[in-house]
Short mmCIF file of C-alpha atoms in Angstrom, two decimals:
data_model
loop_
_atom_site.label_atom_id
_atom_site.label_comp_id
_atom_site.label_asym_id
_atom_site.label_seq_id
_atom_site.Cartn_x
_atom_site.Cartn_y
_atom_site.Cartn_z
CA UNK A 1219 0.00 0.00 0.00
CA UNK A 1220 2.54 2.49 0.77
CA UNK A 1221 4.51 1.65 -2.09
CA UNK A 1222 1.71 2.47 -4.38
CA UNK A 1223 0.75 5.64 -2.50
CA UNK A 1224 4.47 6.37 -3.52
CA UNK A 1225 4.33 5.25 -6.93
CA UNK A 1226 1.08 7.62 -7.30
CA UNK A 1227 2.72 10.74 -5.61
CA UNK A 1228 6.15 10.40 -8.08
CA UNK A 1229 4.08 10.28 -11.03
CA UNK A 1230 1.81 13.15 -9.70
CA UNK A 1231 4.87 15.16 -8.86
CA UNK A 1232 7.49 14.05 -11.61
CA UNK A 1233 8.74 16.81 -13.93
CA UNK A 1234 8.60 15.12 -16.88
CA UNK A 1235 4.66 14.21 -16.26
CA UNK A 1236 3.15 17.37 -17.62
CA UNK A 1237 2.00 17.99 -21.25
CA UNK A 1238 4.18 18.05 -24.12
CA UNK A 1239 6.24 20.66 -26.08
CA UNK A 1240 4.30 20.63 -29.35
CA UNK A 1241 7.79 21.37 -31.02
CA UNK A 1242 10.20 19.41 -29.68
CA UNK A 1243 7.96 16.74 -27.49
CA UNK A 1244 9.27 17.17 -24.17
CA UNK A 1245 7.70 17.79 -20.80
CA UNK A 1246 6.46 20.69 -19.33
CA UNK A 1247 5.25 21.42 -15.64
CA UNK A 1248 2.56 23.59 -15.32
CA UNK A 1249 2.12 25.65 -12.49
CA UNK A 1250 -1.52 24.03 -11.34
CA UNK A 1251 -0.24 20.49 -11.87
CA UNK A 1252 2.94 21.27 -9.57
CA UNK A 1253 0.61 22.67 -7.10
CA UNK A 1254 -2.02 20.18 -6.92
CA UNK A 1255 0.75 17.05 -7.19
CA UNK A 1256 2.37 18.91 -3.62
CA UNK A 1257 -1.05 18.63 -2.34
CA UNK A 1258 -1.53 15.34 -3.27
CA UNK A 1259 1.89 14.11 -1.26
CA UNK A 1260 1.05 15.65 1.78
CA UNK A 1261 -2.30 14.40 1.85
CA UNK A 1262 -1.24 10.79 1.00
CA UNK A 1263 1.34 10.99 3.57
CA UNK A 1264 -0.97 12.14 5.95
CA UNK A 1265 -3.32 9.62 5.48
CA UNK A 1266 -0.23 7.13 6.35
CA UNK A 1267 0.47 8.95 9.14
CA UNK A 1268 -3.03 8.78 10.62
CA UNK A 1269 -3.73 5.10 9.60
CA UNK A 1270 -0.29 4.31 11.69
CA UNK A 1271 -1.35 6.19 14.57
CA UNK A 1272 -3.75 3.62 16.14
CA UNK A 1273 -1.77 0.49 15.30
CA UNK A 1274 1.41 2.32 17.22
CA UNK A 1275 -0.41 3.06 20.17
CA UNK A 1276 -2.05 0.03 20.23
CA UNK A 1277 1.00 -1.79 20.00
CA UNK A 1278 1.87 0.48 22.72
CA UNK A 1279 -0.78 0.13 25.20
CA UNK A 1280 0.34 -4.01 24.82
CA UNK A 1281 4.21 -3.37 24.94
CA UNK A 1282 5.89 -4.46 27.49
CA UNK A 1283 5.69 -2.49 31.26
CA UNK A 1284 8.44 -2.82 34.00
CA UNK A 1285 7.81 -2.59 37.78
CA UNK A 1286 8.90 1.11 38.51
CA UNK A 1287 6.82 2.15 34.95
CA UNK A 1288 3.94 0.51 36.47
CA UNK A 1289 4.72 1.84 40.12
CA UNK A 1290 4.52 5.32 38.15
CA UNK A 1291 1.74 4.55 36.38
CA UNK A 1292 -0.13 3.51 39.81
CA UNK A 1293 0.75 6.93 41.22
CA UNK A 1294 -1.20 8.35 38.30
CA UNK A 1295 -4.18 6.53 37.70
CA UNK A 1296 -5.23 4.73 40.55
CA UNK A 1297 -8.02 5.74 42.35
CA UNK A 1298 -7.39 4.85 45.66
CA UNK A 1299 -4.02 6.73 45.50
CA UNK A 1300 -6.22 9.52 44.36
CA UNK A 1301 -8.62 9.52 46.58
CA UNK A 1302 -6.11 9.46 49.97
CA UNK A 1303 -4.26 12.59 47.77
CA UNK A 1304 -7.76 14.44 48.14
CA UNK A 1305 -8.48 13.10 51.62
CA UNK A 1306 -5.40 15.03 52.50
CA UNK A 1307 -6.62 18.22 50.62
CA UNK A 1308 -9.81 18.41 52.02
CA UNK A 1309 -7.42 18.22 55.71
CA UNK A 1310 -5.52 21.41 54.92
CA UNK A 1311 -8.54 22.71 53.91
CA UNK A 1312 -9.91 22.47 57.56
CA UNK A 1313 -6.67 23.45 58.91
CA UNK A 1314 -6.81 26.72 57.34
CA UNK A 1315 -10.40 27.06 58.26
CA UNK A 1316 -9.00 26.64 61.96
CA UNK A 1317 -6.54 29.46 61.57
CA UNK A 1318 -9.24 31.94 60.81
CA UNK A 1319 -9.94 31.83 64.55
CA UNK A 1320 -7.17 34.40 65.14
CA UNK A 1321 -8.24 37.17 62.60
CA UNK A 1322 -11.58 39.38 63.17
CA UNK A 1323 -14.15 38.58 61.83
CA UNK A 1324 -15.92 41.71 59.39
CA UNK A 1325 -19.53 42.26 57.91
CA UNK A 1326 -21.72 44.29 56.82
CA UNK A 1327 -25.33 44.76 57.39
CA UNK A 1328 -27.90 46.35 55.88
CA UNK A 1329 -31.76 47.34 56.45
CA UNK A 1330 -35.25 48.95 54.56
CA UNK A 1331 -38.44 49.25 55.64
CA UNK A 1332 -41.72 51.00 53.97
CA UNK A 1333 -44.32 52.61 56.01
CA UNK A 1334 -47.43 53.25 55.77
CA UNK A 1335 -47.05 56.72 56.91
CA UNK A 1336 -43.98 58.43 59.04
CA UNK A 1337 -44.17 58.07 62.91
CA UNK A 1338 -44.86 61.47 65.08
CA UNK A 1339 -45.47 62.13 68.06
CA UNK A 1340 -48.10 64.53 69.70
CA UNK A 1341 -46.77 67.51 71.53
CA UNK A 1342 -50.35 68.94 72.38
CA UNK A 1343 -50.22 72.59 72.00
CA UNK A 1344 -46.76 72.53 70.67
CA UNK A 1345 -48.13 70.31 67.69
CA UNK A 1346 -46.54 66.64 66.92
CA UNK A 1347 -42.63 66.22 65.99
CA UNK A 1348 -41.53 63.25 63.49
CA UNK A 1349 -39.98 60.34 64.72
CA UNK A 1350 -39.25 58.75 61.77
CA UNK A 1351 -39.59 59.53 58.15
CA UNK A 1352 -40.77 56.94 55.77
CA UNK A 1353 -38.99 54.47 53.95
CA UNK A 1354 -35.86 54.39 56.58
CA UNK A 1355 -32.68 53.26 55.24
CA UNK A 1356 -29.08 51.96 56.90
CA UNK A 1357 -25.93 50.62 56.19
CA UNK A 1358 -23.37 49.22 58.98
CA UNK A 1359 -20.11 47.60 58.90
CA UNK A 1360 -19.34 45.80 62.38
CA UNK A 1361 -16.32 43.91 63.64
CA UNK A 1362 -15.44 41.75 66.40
CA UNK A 1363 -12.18 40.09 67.35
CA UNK A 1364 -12.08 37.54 70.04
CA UNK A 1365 -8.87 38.31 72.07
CA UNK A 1366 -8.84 35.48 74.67
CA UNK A 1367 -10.28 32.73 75.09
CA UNK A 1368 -8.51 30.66 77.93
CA UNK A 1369 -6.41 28.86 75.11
CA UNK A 1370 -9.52 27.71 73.10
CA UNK A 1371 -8.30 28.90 70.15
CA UNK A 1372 -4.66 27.81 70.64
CA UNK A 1373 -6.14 24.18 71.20
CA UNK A 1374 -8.49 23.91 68.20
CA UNK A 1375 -5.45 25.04 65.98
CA UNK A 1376 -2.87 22.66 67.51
CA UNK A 1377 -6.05 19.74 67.30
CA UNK A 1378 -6.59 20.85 63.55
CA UNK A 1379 -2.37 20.44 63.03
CA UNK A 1380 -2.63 16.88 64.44
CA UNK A 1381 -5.81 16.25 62.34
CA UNK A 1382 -3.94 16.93 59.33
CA UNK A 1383 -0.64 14.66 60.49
CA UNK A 1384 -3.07 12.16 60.89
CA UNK A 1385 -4.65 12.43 57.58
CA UNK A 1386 -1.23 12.36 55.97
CA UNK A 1387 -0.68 9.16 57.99
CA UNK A 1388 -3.78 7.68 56.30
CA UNK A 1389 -2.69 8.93 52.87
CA UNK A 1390 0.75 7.07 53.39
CA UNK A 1391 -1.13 3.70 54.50
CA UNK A 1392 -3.39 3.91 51.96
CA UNK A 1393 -0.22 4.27 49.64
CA UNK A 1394 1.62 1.23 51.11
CA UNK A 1395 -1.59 -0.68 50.90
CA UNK A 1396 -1.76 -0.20 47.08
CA UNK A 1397 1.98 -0.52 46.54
CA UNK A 1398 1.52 -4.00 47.98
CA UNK A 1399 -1.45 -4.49 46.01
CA UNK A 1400 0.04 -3.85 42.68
CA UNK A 1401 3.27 -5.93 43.89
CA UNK A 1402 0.98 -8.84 44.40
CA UNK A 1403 -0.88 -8.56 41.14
CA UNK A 1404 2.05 -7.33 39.20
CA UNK A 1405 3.93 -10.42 39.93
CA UNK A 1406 1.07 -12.49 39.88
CA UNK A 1407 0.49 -11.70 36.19
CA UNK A 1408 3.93 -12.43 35.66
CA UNK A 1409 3.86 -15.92 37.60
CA UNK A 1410 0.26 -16.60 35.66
CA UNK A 1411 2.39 -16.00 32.18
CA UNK A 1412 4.98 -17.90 33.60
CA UNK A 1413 3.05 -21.19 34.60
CA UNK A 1414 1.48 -20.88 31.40
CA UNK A 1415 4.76 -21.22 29.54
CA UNK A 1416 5.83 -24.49 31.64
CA UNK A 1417 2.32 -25.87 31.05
CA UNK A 1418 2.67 -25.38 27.61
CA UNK A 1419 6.07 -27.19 27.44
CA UNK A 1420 4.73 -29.97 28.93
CA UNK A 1421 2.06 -29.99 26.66
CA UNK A 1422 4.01 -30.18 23.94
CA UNK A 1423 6.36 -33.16 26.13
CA UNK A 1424 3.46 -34.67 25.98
CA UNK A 1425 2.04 -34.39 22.64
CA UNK A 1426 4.94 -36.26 21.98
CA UNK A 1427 5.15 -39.02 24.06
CA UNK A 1428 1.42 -39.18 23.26
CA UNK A 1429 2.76 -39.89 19.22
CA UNK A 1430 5.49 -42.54 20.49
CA UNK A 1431 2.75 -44.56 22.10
CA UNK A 1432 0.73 -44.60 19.18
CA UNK A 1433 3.37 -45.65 16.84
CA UNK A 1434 4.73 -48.38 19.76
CA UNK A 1435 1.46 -49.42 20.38
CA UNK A 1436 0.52 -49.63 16.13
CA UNK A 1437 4.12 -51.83 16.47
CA UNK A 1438 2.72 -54.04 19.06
CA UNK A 1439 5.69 -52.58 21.46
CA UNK A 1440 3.26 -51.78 24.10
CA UNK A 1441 0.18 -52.54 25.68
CA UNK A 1442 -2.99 -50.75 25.14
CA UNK A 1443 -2.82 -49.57 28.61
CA UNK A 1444 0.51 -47.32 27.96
CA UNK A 1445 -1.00 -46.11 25.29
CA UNK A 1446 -4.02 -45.36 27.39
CA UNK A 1447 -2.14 -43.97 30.05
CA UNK A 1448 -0.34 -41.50 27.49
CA UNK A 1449 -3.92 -40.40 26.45
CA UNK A 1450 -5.17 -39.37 29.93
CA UNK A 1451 -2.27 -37.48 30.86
CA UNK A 1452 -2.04 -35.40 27.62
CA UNK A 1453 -5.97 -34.60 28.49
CA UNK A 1454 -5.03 -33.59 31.76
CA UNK A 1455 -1.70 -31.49 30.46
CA UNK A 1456 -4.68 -29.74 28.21
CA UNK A 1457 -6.85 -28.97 31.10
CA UNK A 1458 -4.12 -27.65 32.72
CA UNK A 1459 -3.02 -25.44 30.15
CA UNK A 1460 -6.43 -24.02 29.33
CA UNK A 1461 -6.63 -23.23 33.10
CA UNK A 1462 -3.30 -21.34 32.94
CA UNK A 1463 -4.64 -19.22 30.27
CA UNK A 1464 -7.44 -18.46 32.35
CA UNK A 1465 -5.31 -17.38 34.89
CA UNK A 1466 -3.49 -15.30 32.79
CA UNK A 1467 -6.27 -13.58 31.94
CA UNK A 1468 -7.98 -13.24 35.49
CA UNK A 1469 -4.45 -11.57 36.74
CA UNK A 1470 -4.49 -9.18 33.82
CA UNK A 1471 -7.76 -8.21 35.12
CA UNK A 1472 -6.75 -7.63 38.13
CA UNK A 1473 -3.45 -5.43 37.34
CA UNK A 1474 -5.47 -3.69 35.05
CA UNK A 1475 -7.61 -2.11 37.53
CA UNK A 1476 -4.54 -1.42 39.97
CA UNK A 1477 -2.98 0.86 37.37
CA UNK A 1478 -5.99 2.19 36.45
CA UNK A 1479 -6.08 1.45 32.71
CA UNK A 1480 -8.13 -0.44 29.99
CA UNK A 1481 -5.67 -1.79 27.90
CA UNK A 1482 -3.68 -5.09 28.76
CA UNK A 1483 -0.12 -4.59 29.96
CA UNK A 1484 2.56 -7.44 29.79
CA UNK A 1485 4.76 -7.68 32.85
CA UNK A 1486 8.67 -7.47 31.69
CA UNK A 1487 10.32 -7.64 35.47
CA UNK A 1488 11.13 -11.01 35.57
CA UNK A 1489 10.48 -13.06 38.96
CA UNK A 1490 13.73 -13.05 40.95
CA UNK A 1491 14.87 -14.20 44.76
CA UNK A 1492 15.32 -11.30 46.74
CA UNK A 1493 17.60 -13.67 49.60
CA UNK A 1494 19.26 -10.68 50.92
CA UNK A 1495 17.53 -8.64 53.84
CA UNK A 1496 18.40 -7.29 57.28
CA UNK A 1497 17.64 -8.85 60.47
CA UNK A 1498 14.24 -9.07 62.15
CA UNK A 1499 15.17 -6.32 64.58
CA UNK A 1500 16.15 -3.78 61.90
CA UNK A 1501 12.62 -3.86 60.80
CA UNK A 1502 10.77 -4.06 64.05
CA UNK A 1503 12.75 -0.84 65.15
CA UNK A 1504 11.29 1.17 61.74
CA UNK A 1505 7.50 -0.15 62.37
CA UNK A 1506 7.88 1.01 65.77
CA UNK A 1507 9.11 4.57 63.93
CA UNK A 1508 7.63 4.23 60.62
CA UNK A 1509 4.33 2.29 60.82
CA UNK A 1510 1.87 4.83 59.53
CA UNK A 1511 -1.45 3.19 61.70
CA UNK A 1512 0.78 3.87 64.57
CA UNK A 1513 1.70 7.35 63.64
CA UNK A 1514 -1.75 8.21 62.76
CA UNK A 1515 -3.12 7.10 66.31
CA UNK A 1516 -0.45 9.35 67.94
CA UNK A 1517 -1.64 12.43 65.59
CA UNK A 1518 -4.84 11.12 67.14
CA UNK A 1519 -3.86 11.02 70.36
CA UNK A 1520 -2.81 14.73 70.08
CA UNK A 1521 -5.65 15.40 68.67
CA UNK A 1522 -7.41 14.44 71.90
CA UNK A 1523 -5.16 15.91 74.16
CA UNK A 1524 -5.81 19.16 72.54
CA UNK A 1525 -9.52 18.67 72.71
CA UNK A 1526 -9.40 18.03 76.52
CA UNK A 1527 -7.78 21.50 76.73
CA UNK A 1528 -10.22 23.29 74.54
CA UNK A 1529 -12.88 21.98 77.16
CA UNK A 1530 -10.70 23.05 79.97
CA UNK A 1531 -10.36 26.88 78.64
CA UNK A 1532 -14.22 26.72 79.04
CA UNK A 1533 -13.82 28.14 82.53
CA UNK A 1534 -11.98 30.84 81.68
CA UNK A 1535 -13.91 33.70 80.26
CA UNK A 1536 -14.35 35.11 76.79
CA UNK A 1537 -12.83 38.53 75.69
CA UNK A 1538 -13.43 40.15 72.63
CA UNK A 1539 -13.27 43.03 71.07
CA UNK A 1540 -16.15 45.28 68.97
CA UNK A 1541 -16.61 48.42 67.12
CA UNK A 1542 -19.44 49.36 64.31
CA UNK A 1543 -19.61 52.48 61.68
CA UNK A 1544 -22.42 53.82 59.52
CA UNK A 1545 -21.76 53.55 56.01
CA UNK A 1546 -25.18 55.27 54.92
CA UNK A 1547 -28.71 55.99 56.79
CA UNK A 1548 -31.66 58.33 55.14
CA UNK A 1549 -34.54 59.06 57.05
CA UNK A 1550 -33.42 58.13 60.89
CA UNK A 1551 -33.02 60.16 63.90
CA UNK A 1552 -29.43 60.64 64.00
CA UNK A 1553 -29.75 61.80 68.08
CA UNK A 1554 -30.89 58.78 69.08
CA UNK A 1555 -28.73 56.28 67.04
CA UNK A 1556 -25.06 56.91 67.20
CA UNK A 1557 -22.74 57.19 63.81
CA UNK A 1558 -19.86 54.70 65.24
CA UNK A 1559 -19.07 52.55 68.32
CA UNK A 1560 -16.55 50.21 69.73
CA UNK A 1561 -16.23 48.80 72.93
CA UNK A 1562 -14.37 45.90 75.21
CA UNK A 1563 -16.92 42.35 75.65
CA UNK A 1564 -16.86 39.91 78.13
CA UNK A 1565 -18.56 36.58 78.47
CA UNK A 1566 -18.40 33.95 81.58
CA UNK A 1567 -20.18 31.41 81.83
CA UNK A 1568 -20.07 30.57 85.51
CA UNK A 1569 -22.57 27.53 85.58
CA UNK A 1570 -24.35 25.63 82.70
CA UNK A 1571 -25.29 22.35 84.82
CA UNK A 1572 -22.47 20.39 84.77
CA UNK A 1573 -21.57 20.43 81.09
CA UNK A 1574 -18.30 21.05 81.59
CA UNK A 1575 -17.47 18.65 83.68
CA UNK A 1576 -18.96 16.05 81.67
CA UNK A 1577 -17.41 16.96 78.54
CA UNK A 1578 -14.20 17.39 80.42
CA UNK A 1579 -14.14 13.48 81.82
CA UNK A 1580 -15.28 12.45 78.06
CA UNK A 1581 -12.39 14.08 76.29
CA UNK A 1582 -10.29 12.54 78.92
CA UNK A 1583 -11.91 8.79 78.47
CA UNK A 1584 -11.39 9.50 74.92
CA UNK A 1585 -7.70 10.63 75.10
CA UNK A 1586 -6.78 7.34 77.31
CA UNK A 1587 -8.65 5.09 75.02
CA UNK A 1588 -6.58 6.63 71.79
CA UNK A 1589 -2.99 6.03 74.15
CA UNK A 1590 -4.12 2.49 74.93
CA UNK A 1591 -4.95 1.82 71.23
CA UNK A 1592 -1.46 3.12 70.19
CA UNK A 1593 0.20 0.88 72.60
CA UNK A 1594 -1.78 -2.34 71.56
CA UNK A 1595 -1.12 -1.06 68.11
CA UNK A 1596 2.32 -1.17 68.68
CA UNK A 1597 2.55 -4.67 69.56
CA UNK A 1598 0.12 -5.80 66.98
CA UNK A 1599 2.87 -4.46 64.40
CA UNK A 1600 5.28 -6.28 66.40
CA UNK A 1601 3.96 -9.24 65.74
CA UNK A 1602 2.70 -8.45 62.26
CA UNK A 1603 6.62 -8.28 61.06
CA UNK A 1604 7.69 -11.29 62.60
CA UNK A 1605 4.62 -13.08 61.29
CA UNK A 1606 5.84 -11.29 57.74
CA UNK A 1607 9.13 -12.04 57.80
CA UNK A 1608 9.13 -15.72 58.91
CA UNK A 1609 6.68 -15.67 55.62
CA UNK A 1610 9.79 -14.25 53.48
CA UNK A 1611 12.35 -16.90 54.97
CA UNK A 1612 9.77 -19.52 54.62
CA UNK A 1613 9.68 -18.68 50.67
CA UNK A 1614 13.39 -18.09 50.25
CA UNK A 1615 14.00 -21.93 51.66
CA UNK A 1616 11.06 -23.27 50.17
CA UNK A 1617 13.10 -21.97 46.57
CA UNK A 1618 16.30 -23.01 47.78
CA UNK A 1619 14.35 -26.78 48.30
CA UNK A 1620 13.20 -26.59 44.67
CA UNK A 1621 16.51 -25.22 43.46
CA UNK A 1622 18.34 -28.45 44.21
CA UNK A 1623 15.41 -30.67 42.98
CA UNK A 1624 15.25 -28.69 39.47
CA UNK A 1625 17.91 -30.13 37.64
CA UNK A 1626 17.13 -34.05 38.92
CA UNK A 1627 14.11 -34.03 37.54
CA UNK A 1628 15.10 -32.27 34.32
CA UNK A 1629 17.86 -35.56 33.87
CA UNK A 1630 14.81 -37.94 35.07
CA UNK A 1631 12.52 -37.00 32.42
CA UNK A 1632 15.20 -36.96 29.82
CA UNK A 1633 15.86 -40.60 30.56
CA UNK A 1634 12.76 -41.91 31.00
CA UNK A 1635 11.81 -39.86 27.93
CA UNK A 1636 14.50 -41.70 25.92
CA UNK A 1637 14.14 -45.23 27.50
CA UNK A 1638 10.46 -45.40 26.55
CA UNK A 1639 11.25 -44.10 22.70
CA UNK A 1640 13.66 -47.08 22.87
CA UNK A 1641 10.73 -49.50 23.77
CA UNK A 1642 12.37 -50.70 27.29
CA UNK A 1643 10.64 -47.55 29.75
CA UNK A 1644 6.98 -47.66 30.92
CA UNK A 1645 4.64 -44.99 30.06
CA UNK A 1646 3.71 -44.26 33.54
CA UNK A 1647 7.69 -43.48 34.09
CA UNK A 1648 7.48 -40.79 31.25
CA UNK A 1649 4.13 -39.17 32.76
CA UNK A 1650 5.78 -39.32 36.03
CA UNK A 1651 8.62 -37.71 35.25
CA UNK A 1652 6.83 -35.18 33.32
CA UNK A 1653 4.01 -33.92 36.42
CA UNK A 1654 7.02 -34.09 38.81
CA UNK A 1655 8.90 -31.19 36.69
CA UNK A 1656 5.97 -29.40 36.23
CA UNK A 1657 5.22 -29.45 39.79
CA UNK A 1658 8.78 -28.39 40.61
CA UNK A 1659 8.82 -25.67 38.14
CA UNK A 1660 5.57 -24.42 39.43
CA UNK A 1661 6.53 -23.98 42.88
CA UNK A 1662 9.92 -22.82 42.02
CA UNK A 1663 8.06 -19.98 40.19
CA UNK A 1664 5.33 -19.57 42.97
CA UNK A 1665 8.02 -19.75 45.93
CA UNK A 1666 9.71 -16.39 43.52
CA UNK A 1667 6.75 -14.75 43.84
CA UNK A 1668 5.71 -15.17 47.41
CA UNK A 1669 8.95 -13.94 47.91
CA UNK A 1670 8.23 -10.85 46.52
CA UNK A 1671 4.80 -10.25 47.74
CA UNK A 1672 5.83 -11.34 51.35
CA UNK A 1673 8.85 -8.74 50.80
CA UNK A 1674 6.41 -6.12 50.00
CA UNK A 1675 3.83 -7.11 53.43
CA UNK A 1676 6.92 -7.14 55.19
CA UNK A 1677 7.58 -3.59 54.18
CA UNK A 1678 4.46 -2.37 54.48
CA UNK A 1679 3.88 -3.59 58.30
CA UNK A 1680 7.55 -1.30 59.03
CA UNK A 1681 6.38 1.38 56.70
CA UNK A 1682 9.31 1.20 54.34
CA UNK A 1683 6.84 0.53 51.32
CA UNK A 1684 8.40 3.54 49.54
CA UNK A 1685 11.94 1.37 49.67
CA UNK A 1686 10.26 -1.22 47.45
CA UNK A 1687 12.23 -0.41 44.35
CA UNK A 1688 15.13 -0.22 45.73
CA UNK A 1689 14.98 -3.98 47.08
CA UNK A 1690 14.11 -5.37 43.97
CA UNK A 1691 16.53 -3.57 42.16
CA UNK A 1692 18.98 -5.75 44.51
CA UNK A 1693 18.27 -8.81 42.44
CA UNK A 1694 19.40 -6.97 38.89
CA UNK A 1695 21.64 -4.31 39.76
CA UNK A 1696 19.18 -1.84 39.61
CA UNK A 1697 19.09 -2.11 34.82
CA UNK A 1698 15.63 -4.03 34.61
CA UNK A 1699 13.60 -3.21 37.33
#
């Protein structure tokens, strides 16, 4: 197609494809024809342009996607991370809404009325005097500016700080939480795509053994029960592959909707054994420092602590500060309603049943439930990373176990492979052989991959989530990952 688009555009464009000399026969370009021949190219190459447009970004929305581009990409898109990144927002927002407690506060009032007639009053012999004319008119602005109030102020400001620690607290959990997420289902698409490979192979191992035991058996080499035997496992080595591919496609799912896309992505971060980390104690020690549950329940707990002293500055009274001008006024009596005023206010609330005192012992309940939360907290993490990290040593030994067993069963089904070609091995042997490779390879793969998602937990639970790259990047010198 695009050679013919070419062929089309020379010959539109060619010099020597205009109208001949009627003396000596040769070529002539006429101006139109030059013209309309440029348009012609650029069109046509447009039109190639455009019609390669979807196919590239097609073929990029399927090319390949490494960990840190989909890490990236989960920053983006996802919504969770999103929605903690407004949750966050919306805190600062009521921080600053807290800080307006120290400036004045300003408005300006206004007020009409219409009469039925003015308002006099009767002097008797003297005769009546107005009151006030009709349709009255005013205009006032009026400030006040609370001064002190017994540390009220001071306390709702430092209570609206914590609020805000503790939302960014919450924004960092809910930012491990999703890096472990799209750890678990990055590598999980990976291990489905992997498993699907070494079901294929023995597929194909099996397809065939499944043709040697129809020519053996069509040689009367072997019973009809080898060759039987051959059948059934080749039907279960196709089950097993069509459930891979299911697989695959359920974990694409999934790490679709992590990143936050609608196209399918193909993990390129090969599983790897990350069998290098530091001791248990390291990581309890961060947790303690790092966890973000447990730093949000202290931001909490200050939070509380603040709010018992707001309720405290409730005995203390109330000064503020007032003043009011007249902007405009028609039609009012002018010696009975002054043009400005300001003045010192002072509020004191000596006895309001009790209130106090109940709302005192509640913010105290509340600030001793918040501390003993934090400290069962703490030891709740505690045990969370050792649970986590015996997890990660269990999968590094559990690959270490398969690591040893990989190349023995390779070398078994080679030789059962060949003895049973030769007519002298069993086809049970071959099978044998076969399901005990696949089995190793499987788990060799799956004990890669728990060690990567149990990596990730473990990180999470000490808050060190945002390390996650540089762990992995352990395994490959820091080129693939």
């Amino acid at each position: 197609m695009a050679r013919g688009l070419l062929t089309l555009m020379l010959a539109m464009t060619s010099p020597h494809a205009g109208s001949k000399r009627p003396a000596t026969g040769e070529a002539v370009t006429s101006p139109c024809q030059l013209v309309c021949g440029r348009a012609v190219e650029i069109v046509a190459l447009a039109g190639m342009l455009i019609g390669a447009l979807p196919g590239a970004a097609l073929a990029q929305s399927s090319s390949g996607l490494t960990f840190r581009d989909a890490l990236a990409i989960t920053r983006q898109r996802n919504a969770r991370w999103r929605a903690a990144d407004a949750s966050v927002l919306r805190a600062e927002a009521v921080r600053g809404e807290q800080l307006a407690l120290y400036w004045p506060t300003v408005s300006v009032s206004g007020a009409y009325a219409h009469l039925n007639d003015r308002l006099f009053v009767n002097l008797g012999s003297l005769g009546t005097a107005t009151v006030l004319q009709n349709d009255p008119a005013k205009v006032t602005i009026s400030a006040r500016w609370t001064v002190f109030a017994g540390g009220r102020i001071l306390a709702a400001n430092r209570a609206g700080e914590a609020g805000l620690t503790a939302a960014g607290q919450e924004r960092r959990a809910t930012r491990q939480g999703v890096t472990t997420e799209l750890v678990d289902r990055y590598f999980r698409r990976r291990l489905a795509a992997d498993v699907l490979e070494v079901r294929r192979q023995a597929l194909a191992t099996l397809d065939r053994h499944l043709e040697d035991a129809h020519r053996l058996r069509a040689a009367g080499q072997i019973a009809r029960t080898e060759e039987l035997r051959a059948e059934v496992a080749h039907a279960e080595a196709d089950r097993d592959y069509k459930k891979a591919r299911r697989d695959v496609d359920l974990a694409a799912a999934a790490l679709r909707a992590t990143l936050g896309v609608d196209n399918d992505v193909v993990p390129t971060t090969p599983l790897a054994p990350v069998d290098s980390l530091e001791a248990r104690e390291a990581f309890w020690a961060a947790a303690d420092s790092g966890n973000p549950d447990i730093a949000r329940l202290a931001a909490l707990e200050e939070q509380a602590r603040q709010g018992t002293h707001a309720v405290r500055a409730e005995y203390m009274p109330a000064v503020s500060l007032f003043g009011q001008q007249e902007l405009l006024q028609n039609h009012l009596n002018s010696t009975t309603d002054p043009n400005w005023i300001v003045g010192v206010a002072v509020r004191w609330d000596l006895f309001d049943g009790f209130g106090r005192e109940h709302r005192f012992r509640a913010a105290r309940r509340l600030e001793e439930a918040i501390s003993l939360e934090r400290e069962g907290a703490r030891r709740d993490v505690r045990t969370l990373v050792e649970a986590r990290y015996d997890d990660y040593r269990s999968a590094v030994e559990q690959h270490a176990s398969l690591e040893t067993s990989l190349a023995l069963a390779q070398e078994s089904l080679r030789a059962e492979s060949r003895a049973f070609a030769a007519g002298i091995g069993t086809s049970l042997a071959v099978v044998d052989a076969e399901l005990a490779l696949s089995r190793i390879e499987v788990g060799r793969l799956t004990a890669m991959y728990d060690m990567d998602v149990a990596l990730a937990r473990l990180l999470e639970a000490s808050g060190k989530s945002d390390r996650i790259l540089d762990y992995l990047d352990r395994v490959s010198g820091g080129t693939t990952r």
